[in-house]
Amino acid sequence: MMTTETPPRETEPVSGFWRLVPEPSLDVVRRWGWASVVVNIAIVVTGGLVRLTGSGLGCPTWPSCTDDSYVPHAELGIHGAIEFTNRMLGFVVAIVAILTWLVVMRYRPIRRDLRRLATAAALGVPLQGIIGGVSVLTGLNPWIVSAHFLVSPIIITLTVSMMRRSRTSPYPHTPPVVRALATASVVAVWLAVALGTLVTGAGPHSGDPETGRNGFDPDLVSQLHADVVFGLLGITIALVIATRVTATSRTLRKLAAWLLAIELLQGAVGFTQHFTGLPWGLVLVHMFLAGLLIALVTAVYGERGTPAT
């Protein structure tokens, strides 16, 4: 059974600057949402590459690369090039965020829920840039670096939520057990990601050979991280089963299955990297999969629908 409830919609006259922006369809809104998710996962990967190659201080200051130049010079070598490339991708992320925001603001009838999400995501981009600058100016303080990373998953969450809410079909009624498991999976994924930043902050890939670590025992935080991941797997297995034995939408069943598949792959990569000395290639894959997990679990949560009666 499906609910007929839809988000409130409003109309508003279009004037001034907004007349210059073509009126988009919801499909266009979703396409820009996809673009935002892609570039934010990409910057997770390039940011990881900066840290894993020891290029965190490849540009030793911020916002310029050096005291006298905004671009790296030959003396900075490959590390300067890697860090500068990551900074340039930040501008791409900003452009996509601004265009996504413009598209959502121009869409009619007005969707204030979409506007709030698009605005929050767009504001996250300069926030991340500022935190990134602070991380450079503090010599890659591991706590600041962790905060810098976590902004990307937050932006991905906001953008995927916006895309899910842009649907035109009614939201499905979903059994309480499925809704509870979907919510639990979100909590577990975020806890795993947060603990993952502590593992990184305690490990060898600091972004620069001279950078200090967060002081945690690497084995201890790695074990805590693994324990949460095992709990997440249990929750997701239960979710997959629940979606198949109850009256649940086909979309949610597929999303839950994909979530479990990516979790298993992520777990295999994490296990392998831990016992092979954290090779940076595997760590980079692990970070890419973390971005995918955030997007997937947000989609699962967004598809949980309304309580079944």
Tab-separated table of C-alpha atoms in Angstrom:
chain	number	residue	atom	x	y	z
A	1	MET	CA	0.000	0.000	0.000
A	2	MET	CA	1.226	3.472	-0.813
A	3	THR	CA	0.677	6.755	0.956
A	4	THR	CA	-0.620	9.724	-1.005
A	5	GLU	CA	1.223	12.288	1.100
A	6	THR	CA	3.584	14.592	-0.806
A	7	PRO	CA	5.850	17.398	0.428
A	8	PRO	CA	4.234	20.865	0.537
A	9	ARG	CA	4.701	22.886	-2.631
A	10	GLU	CA	4.472	26.623	-3.126
A	11	THR	CA	4.481	28.970	-6.064
A	12	GLU	CA	6.378	32.234	-6.240
A	13	PRO	CA	6.788	34.788	-9.023
A	14	VAL	CA	10.117	34.621	-10.842
A	15	SER	CA	11.873	37.958	-11.174
A	16	GLY	CA	15.247	39.603	-11.517
A	17	PHE	CA	18.253	37.335	-11.770
A	18	TRP	CA	16.171	34.157	-11.602
A	19	ARG	CA	14.592	34.926	-14.983
A	20	LEU	CA	18.036	34.244	-16.476
A	21	VAL	CA	18.097	30.715	-15.053
A	22	PRO	CA	16.148	28.186	-17.155
A	23	GLU	CA	13.400	26.476	-15.187
A	24	PRO	CA	14.577	22.912	-14.494
A	25	SER	CA	12.647	19.690	-14.173
A	26	LEU	CA	13.064	17.347	-11.220
A	27	ASP	CA	15.168	15.142	-13.491
A	28	VAL	CA	17.609	18.037	-13.891
A	29	VAL	CA	17.643	18.541	-10.113
A	30	ARG	CA	18.506	14.873	-9.651
A	31	ARG	CA	21.226	14.976	-12.326
A	32	TRP	CA	22.955	17.833	-10.547
A	33	GLY	CA	22.553	15.921	-7.314
A	34	TRP	CA	24.339	12.963	-8.894
A	35	ALA	CA	27.092	15.274	-10.113
A	36	SER	CA	27.554	16.592	-6.591
A	37	VAL	CA	27.782	13.080	-5.141
A	38	VAL	CA	30.344	12.054	-7.767
A	39	VAL	CA	32.652	15.038	-7.240
A	40	ASN	CA	32.439	14.727	-3.464
A	41	ILE	CA	33.400	11.057	-3.584
A	42	ALA	CA	36.179	12.043	-5.988
A	43	ILE	CA	37.574	14.593	-3.548
A	44	VAL	CA	37.507	11.969	-0.794
A	45	VAL	CA	39.783	9.907	-3.044
A	46	THR	CA	42.103	12.761	-4.024
A	47	GLY	CA	42.247	13.963	-0.424
A	48	GLY	CA	43.217	10.445	0.560
A	49	LEU	CA	45.886	10.437	-2.126
A	50	VAL	CA	47.323	13.646	-0.663
A	51	ARG	CA	47.623	12.049	2.754
A	52	LEU	CA	48.775	8.619	1.595
A	53	THR	CA	51.584	10.012	-0.560
A	54	GLY	CA	52.825	12.334	2.176
A	55	SER	CA	51.733	15.381	0.178
A	56	GLY	CA	49.688	17.073	2.893
A	57	LEU	CA	52.179	19.925	3.086
A	58	GLY	CA	53.067	19.810	-0.610
A	59	CYS	CA	51.724	23.351	-0.589
A	60	PRO	CA	53.105	24.532	2.753
A	61	THR	CA	50.644	27.367	3.332
A	62	TRP	CA	47.026	28.377	2.592
A	63	PRO	CA	45.152	29.826	0.724
A	64	SER	CA	48.198	30.294	-1.497
A	65	CYS	CA	50.485	27.352	-2.217
A	66	THR	CA	53.623	29.159	-1.049
A	67	ASP	CA	54.200	32.554	0.533
A	68	ASP	CA	54.727	34.118	-2.890
A	69	SER	CA	52.650	31.967	-5.256
A	70	TYR	CA	49.192	30.436	-5.552
A	71	VAL	CA	50.551	27.619	-7.730
A	72	PRO	CA	53.321	25.139	-6.908
A	73	HIS	CA	56.794	25.608	-8.340
A	74	ALA	CA	59.233	22.946	-9.486
A	75	GLU	CA	61.034	22.754	-6.146
A	76	LEU	CA	57.895	21.381	-4.488
A	77	GLY	CA	58.011	18.343	-6.776
A	78	ILE	CA	55.286	15.721	-7.075
A	79	HIS	CA	53.942	16.445	-3.579
A	80	GLY	CA	53.171	20.031	-4.521
A	81	ALA	CA	51.452	18.880	-7.713
A	82	ILE	CA	49.283	16.351	-5.845
A	83	GLU	CA	48.213	18.824	-3.160
A	84	PHE	CA	47.541	21.567	-5.732
A	85	THR	CA	45.430	19.183	-7.849
A	86	ASN	CA	43.335	18.345	-4.808
A	87	ARG	CA	42.815	22.048	-4.130
A	88	MET	CA	41.738	22.598	-7.729
A	89	LEU	CA	39.205	19.770	-7.452
A	90	GLY	CA	37.824	21.689	-4.494
A	91	PHE	CA	36.880	24.460	-6.928
A	92	VAL	CA	35.061	21.901	-9.097
A	93	VAL	CA	33.142	20.726	-6.024
A	94	ALA	CA	32.247	24.354	-5.274
A	95	ILE	CA	31.047	25.042	-8.827
A	96	VAL	CA	28.864	21.921	-8.848
A	97	ALA	CA	27.441	22.833	-5.421
A	98	ILE	CA	26.584	26.359	-6.591
A	99	LEU	CA	24.958	25.133	-9.805
A	100	THR	CA	22.986	22.503	-7.884
A	101	TRP	CA	21.796	25.201	-5.499
A	102	LEU	CA	20.782	27.476	-8.390
A	103	VAL	CA	18.823	24.677	-10.048
A	104	VAL	CA	16.975	23.834	-6.832
A	105	MET	CA	16.215	27.484	-6.070
A	106	ARG	CA	14.835	27.991	-9.598
A	107	TYR	CA	12.651	24.875	-9.563
A	108	ARG	CA	8.915	25.504	-9.475
A	109	PRO	CA	6.739	24.848	-7.598
A	110	ILE	CA	8.937	25.776	-4.651
A	111	ARG	CA	10.243	22.859	-2.606
A	112	ARG	CA	11.518	24.282	0.652
A	113	ASP	CA	12.762	20.884	1.793
A	114	LEU	CA	14.988	20.633	-1.283
A	115	ARG	CA	16.135	24.230	-0.853
A	116	ARG	CA	17.232	23.613	2.728
A	117	LEU	CA	19.217	20.520	1.780
A	118	ALA	CA	20.852	22.141	-1.259
A	119	THR	CA	21.750	25.241	0.759
A	120	ALA	CA	23.282	23.203	3.576
A	121	ALA	CA	25.304	21.144	1.082
A	122	ALA	CA	26.544	24.279	-0.688
A	123	LEU	CA	27.585	25.884	2.602
A	124	GLY	CA	29.520	22.737	3.457
A	125	VAL	CA	31.960	23.378	0.612
A	126	PRO	CA	33.505	26.626	1.924
A	127	LEU	CA	33.430	25.136	5.419
A	128	GLN	CA	35.505	22.219	4.182
A	129	GLY	CA	37.913	24.583	2.442
A	130	ILE	CA	38.417	26.587	5.622
A	131	ILE	CA	38.976	23.446	7.709
A	132	GLY	CA	41.430	22.229	5.076
A	133	GLY	CA	43.298	25.510	5.307
A	134	VAL	CA	43.417	25.260	9.092
A	135	SER	CA	44.773	21.711	8.796
A	136	VAL	CA	47.671	22.997	6.672
A	137	LEU	CA	48.347	25.958	8.957
A	138	THR	CA	48.395	23.637	12.000
A	139	GLY	CA	50.860	21.240	10.391
A	140	LEU	CA	48.208	18.587	9.613
A	141	ASN	CA	46.834	18.240	13.122
A	142	PRO	CA	45.160	14.783	12.958
A	143	TRP	CA	41.949	16.013	14.601
A	144	ILE	CA	41.590	18.847	12.097
A	145	VAL	CA	42.363	16.462	9.229
A	146	SER	CA	39.615	14.114	10.483
A	147	ALA	CA	37.114	16.978	10.622
A	148	HIS	CA	38.178	18.034	7.124
A	149	PHE	CA	37.426	14.546	5.799
A	150	LEU	CA	34.055	14.211	7.563
A	151	VAL	CA	32.608	17.240	5.777
A	152	SER	CA	32.526	15.275	2.498
A	153	PRO	CA	30.315	12.462	3.886
A	154	ILE	CA	28.021	15.117	5.346
A	155	ILE	CA	27.690	16.828	1.949
A	156	ILE	CA	27.080	13.446	0.291
A	157	THR	CA	24.370	12.698	2.868
A	158	LEU	CA	22.640	16.034	2.301
A	159	THR	CA	22.774	15.657	-1.478
A	160	VAL	CA	21.493	12.078	-1.577
A	161	SER	CA	18.716	13.089	0.828
A	162	MET	CA	17.784	15.891	-1.557
A	163	MET	CA	17.682	13.461	-4.471
A	164	ARG	CA	15.515	10.974	-2.573
A	165	ARG	CA	13.092	13.708	-1.548
A	166	SER	CA	12.761	14.918	-5.139
A	167	ARG	CA	10.785	11.807	-6.028
A	168	THR	CA	7.345	12.306	-7.543
A	169	SER	CA	5.884	8.911	-6.630
A	170	PRO	CA	4.249	8.417	-3.219
A	171	TYR	CA	6.361	7.100	-0.378
A	172	PRO	CA	5.735	3.416	0.412
A	173	HIS	CA	4.401	2.124	3.707
A	174	THR	CA	7.159	0.114	5.380
A	175	PRO	CA	6.956	-2.347	8.310
A	176	PRO	CA	8.363	-0.983	11.603
A	177	VAL	CA	11.128	-3.606	11.750
A	178	VAL	CA	12.466	-2.512	8.355
A	179	ARG	CA	12.332	1.158	9.321
A	180	ALA	CA	14.164	0.427	12.579
A	181	LEU	CA	16.884	-1.579	10.831
A	182	ALA	CA	17.318	1.115	8.170
A	183	THR	CA	17.789	3.709	10.907
A	184	ALA	CA	20.212	1.459	12.804
A	185	SER	CA	22.265	0.947	9.643
A	186	VAL	CA	22.718	4.714	9.274
A	187	VAL	CA	23.934	5.028	12.864
A	188	ALA	CA	26.315	2.082	12.457
A	189	VAL	CA	27.787	3.349	9.172
A	190	TRP	CA	28.456	6.790	10.616
A	191	LEU	CA	29.991	5.303	13.761
A	192	ALA	CA	32.232	3.095	11.614
A	193	VAL	CA	33.298	6.063	9.485
A	194	ALA	CA	34.006	8.218	12.548
A	195	LEU	CA	36.080	5.453	14.145
A	196	GLY	CA	37.832	5.009	10.816
A	197	THR	CA	39.114	8.566	11.077
A	198	LEU	CA	40.549	7.730	14.507
A	199	VAL	CA	42.275	4.682	13.038
A	200	THR	CA	43.741	6.898	10.333
A	201	GLY	CA	44.827	9.511	12.861
A	202	ALA	CA	46.657	6.852	14.855
A	203	GLY	CA	48.219	5.124	11.847
A	204	PRO	CA	51.247	5.737	9.663
A	205	HIS	CA	49.605	7.733	6.855
A	206	SER	CA	49.707	11.193	8.388
A	207	GLY	CA	50.099	13.253	5.219
A	208	ASP	CA	53.639	14.342	6.063
A	209	PRO	CA	56.601	12.536	7.676
A	210	GLU	CA	56.905	15.187	10.411
A	211	THR	CA	53.235	15.189	11.434
A	212	GLY	CA	52.215	13.883	14.857
A	213	ARG	CA	49.435	11.378	15.457
A	214	ASN	CA	46.349	11.495	17.683
A	215	GLY	CA	47.870	9.413	20.493
A	216	PHE	CA	45.482	6.447	20.346
A	217	ASP	CA	46.755	2.885	20.299
A	218	PRO	CA	46.395	1.875	16.609
A	219	ASP	CA	45.553	-1.742	17.477
A	220	LEU	CA	42.891	-0.707	19.982
A	221	VAL	CA	41.058	1.731	17.720
A	222	SER	CA	41.368	-0.707	14.802
A	223	GLN	CA	39.670	-3.368	16.916
A	224	LEU	CA	36.902	-0.973	17.950
A	225	HIS	CA	36.423	-0.036	14.303
A	226	ALA	CA	36.241	-3.715	13.329
A	227	ASP	CA	33.733	-4.453	16.114
A	228	VAL	CA	31.414	-1.729	14.831
A	229	VAL	CA	31.785	-3.041	11.276
A	230	PHE	CA	30.788	-6.539	12.412
A	231	GLY	CA	27.759	-5.016	14.121
A	232	LEU	CA	26.925	-3.107	10.936
A	233	LEU	CA	27.115	-6.304	8.896
A	234	GLY	CA	24.720	-8.004	11.312
A	235	ILE	CA	22.255	-5.125	11.078
A	236	THR	CA	22.425	-5.061	7.281
A	237	ILE	CA	21.997	-8.831	6.950
A	238	ALA	CA	18.897	-8.538	9.141
A	239	LEU	CA	17.706	-5.630	6.970
A	240	VAL	CA	18.151	-7.624	3.759
A	241	ILE	CA	16.197	-10.547	5.229
A	242	ALA	CA	13.480	-8.266	6.599
A	243	THR	CA	12.975	-6.554	3.239
A	244	ARG	CA	12.391	-9.949	1.643
A	245	VAL	CA	9.959	-11.441	4.140
A	246	THR	CA	7.807	-8.327	4.596
A	247	ALA	CA	5.808	-6.064	2.310
A	248	THR	CA	8.678	-3.761	1.360
A	249	SER	CA	9.276	-1.790	-1.824
A	250	ARG	CA	11.422	-3.386	-4.511
A	251	THR	CA	13.687	-0.335	-4.512
A	252	LEU	CA	14.461	-0.732	-0.813
A	253	ARG	CA	15.193	-4.428	-1.304
A	254	LYS	CA	17.711	-3.617	-4.023
A	255	LEU	CA	19.318	-0.824	-2.022
A	256	ALA	CA	19.666	-3.049	1.044
A	257	ALA	CA	21.299	-5.767	-1.062
A	258	TRP	CA	23.743	-3.279	-2.576
A	259	LEU	CA	24.514	-1.900	0.866
A	260	LEU	CA	25.406	-5.369	2.124
A	261	ALA	CA	27.533	-6.091	-0.957
A	262	ILE	CA	29.567	-2.891	-0.559
A	263	GLU	CA	29.951	-3.508	3.175
A	264	LEU	CA	31.340	-6.982	2.518
A	265	LEU	CA	33.749	-5.616	-0.073
A	266	GLN	CA	34.744	-2.780	2.245
A	267	GLY	CA	35.299	-5.228	5.089
A	268	ALA	CA	37.472	-7.450	2.901
A	269	VAL	CA	39.578	-4.474	1.827
A	270	GLY	CA	39.879	-3.227	5.399
A	271	PHE	CA	40.883	-6.664	6.705
A	272	THR	CA	43.464	-7.095	3.956
A	273	GLN	CA	44.998	-3.651	4.376
A	274	HIS	CA	45.293	-4.104	8.144
A	275	PHE	CA	47.254	-7.335	7.835
A	276	THR	CA	49.422	-6.241	4.906
A	277	GLY	CA	50.906	-3.111	6.461
A	278	LEU	CA	48.363	-0.575	5.151
A	279	PRO	CA	49.514	-0.308	1.513
A	280	TRP	CA	48.308	3.054	0.276
A	281	GLY	CA	46.543	1.636	-2.782
A	282	LEU	CA	44.221	-0.476	-0.622
A	283	VAL	CA	43.674	2.401	1.798
A	284	LEU	CA	42.614	4.560	-1.143
A	285	VAL	CA	40.098	1.918	-2.259
A	286	HIS	CA	38.853	1.738	1.337
A	287	MET	CA	38.201	5.489	1.324
A	288	PHE	CA	36.397	5.336	-2.028
A	289	LEU	CA	34.139	2.576	-0.714
A	290	ALA	CA	33.449	4.648	2.416
A	291	GLY	CA	32.030	7.385	0.190
A	292	LEU	CA	29.842	4.842	-1.603
A	293	LEU	CA	28.629	3.436	1.722
A	294	ILE	CA	27.554	6.860	2.941
A	295	ALA	CA	25.601	7.447	-0.277
A	296	LEU	CA	23.976	4.002	-0.173
A	297	VAL	CA	22.975	4.038	3.479
A	298	THR	CA	21.471	7.506	3.022
A	299	ALA	CA	19.443	6.188	0.084
A	300	VAL	CA	18.303	3.226	2.200
A	301	TYR	CA	17.196	5.575	4.961
A	302	GLY	CA	15.424	7.833	2.477
A	303	GLU	CA	13.528	4.880	1.014
A	304	ARG	CA	12.278	3.584	4.369
A	305	GLY	CA	8.955	5.311	3.689
A	306	THR	CA	6.174	5.834	6.207
A	307	PRO	CA	5.062	3.468	8.996
A	308	ALA	CA	2.799	0.647	7.863
A	309	THR	CA	-0.584	0.537	9.564
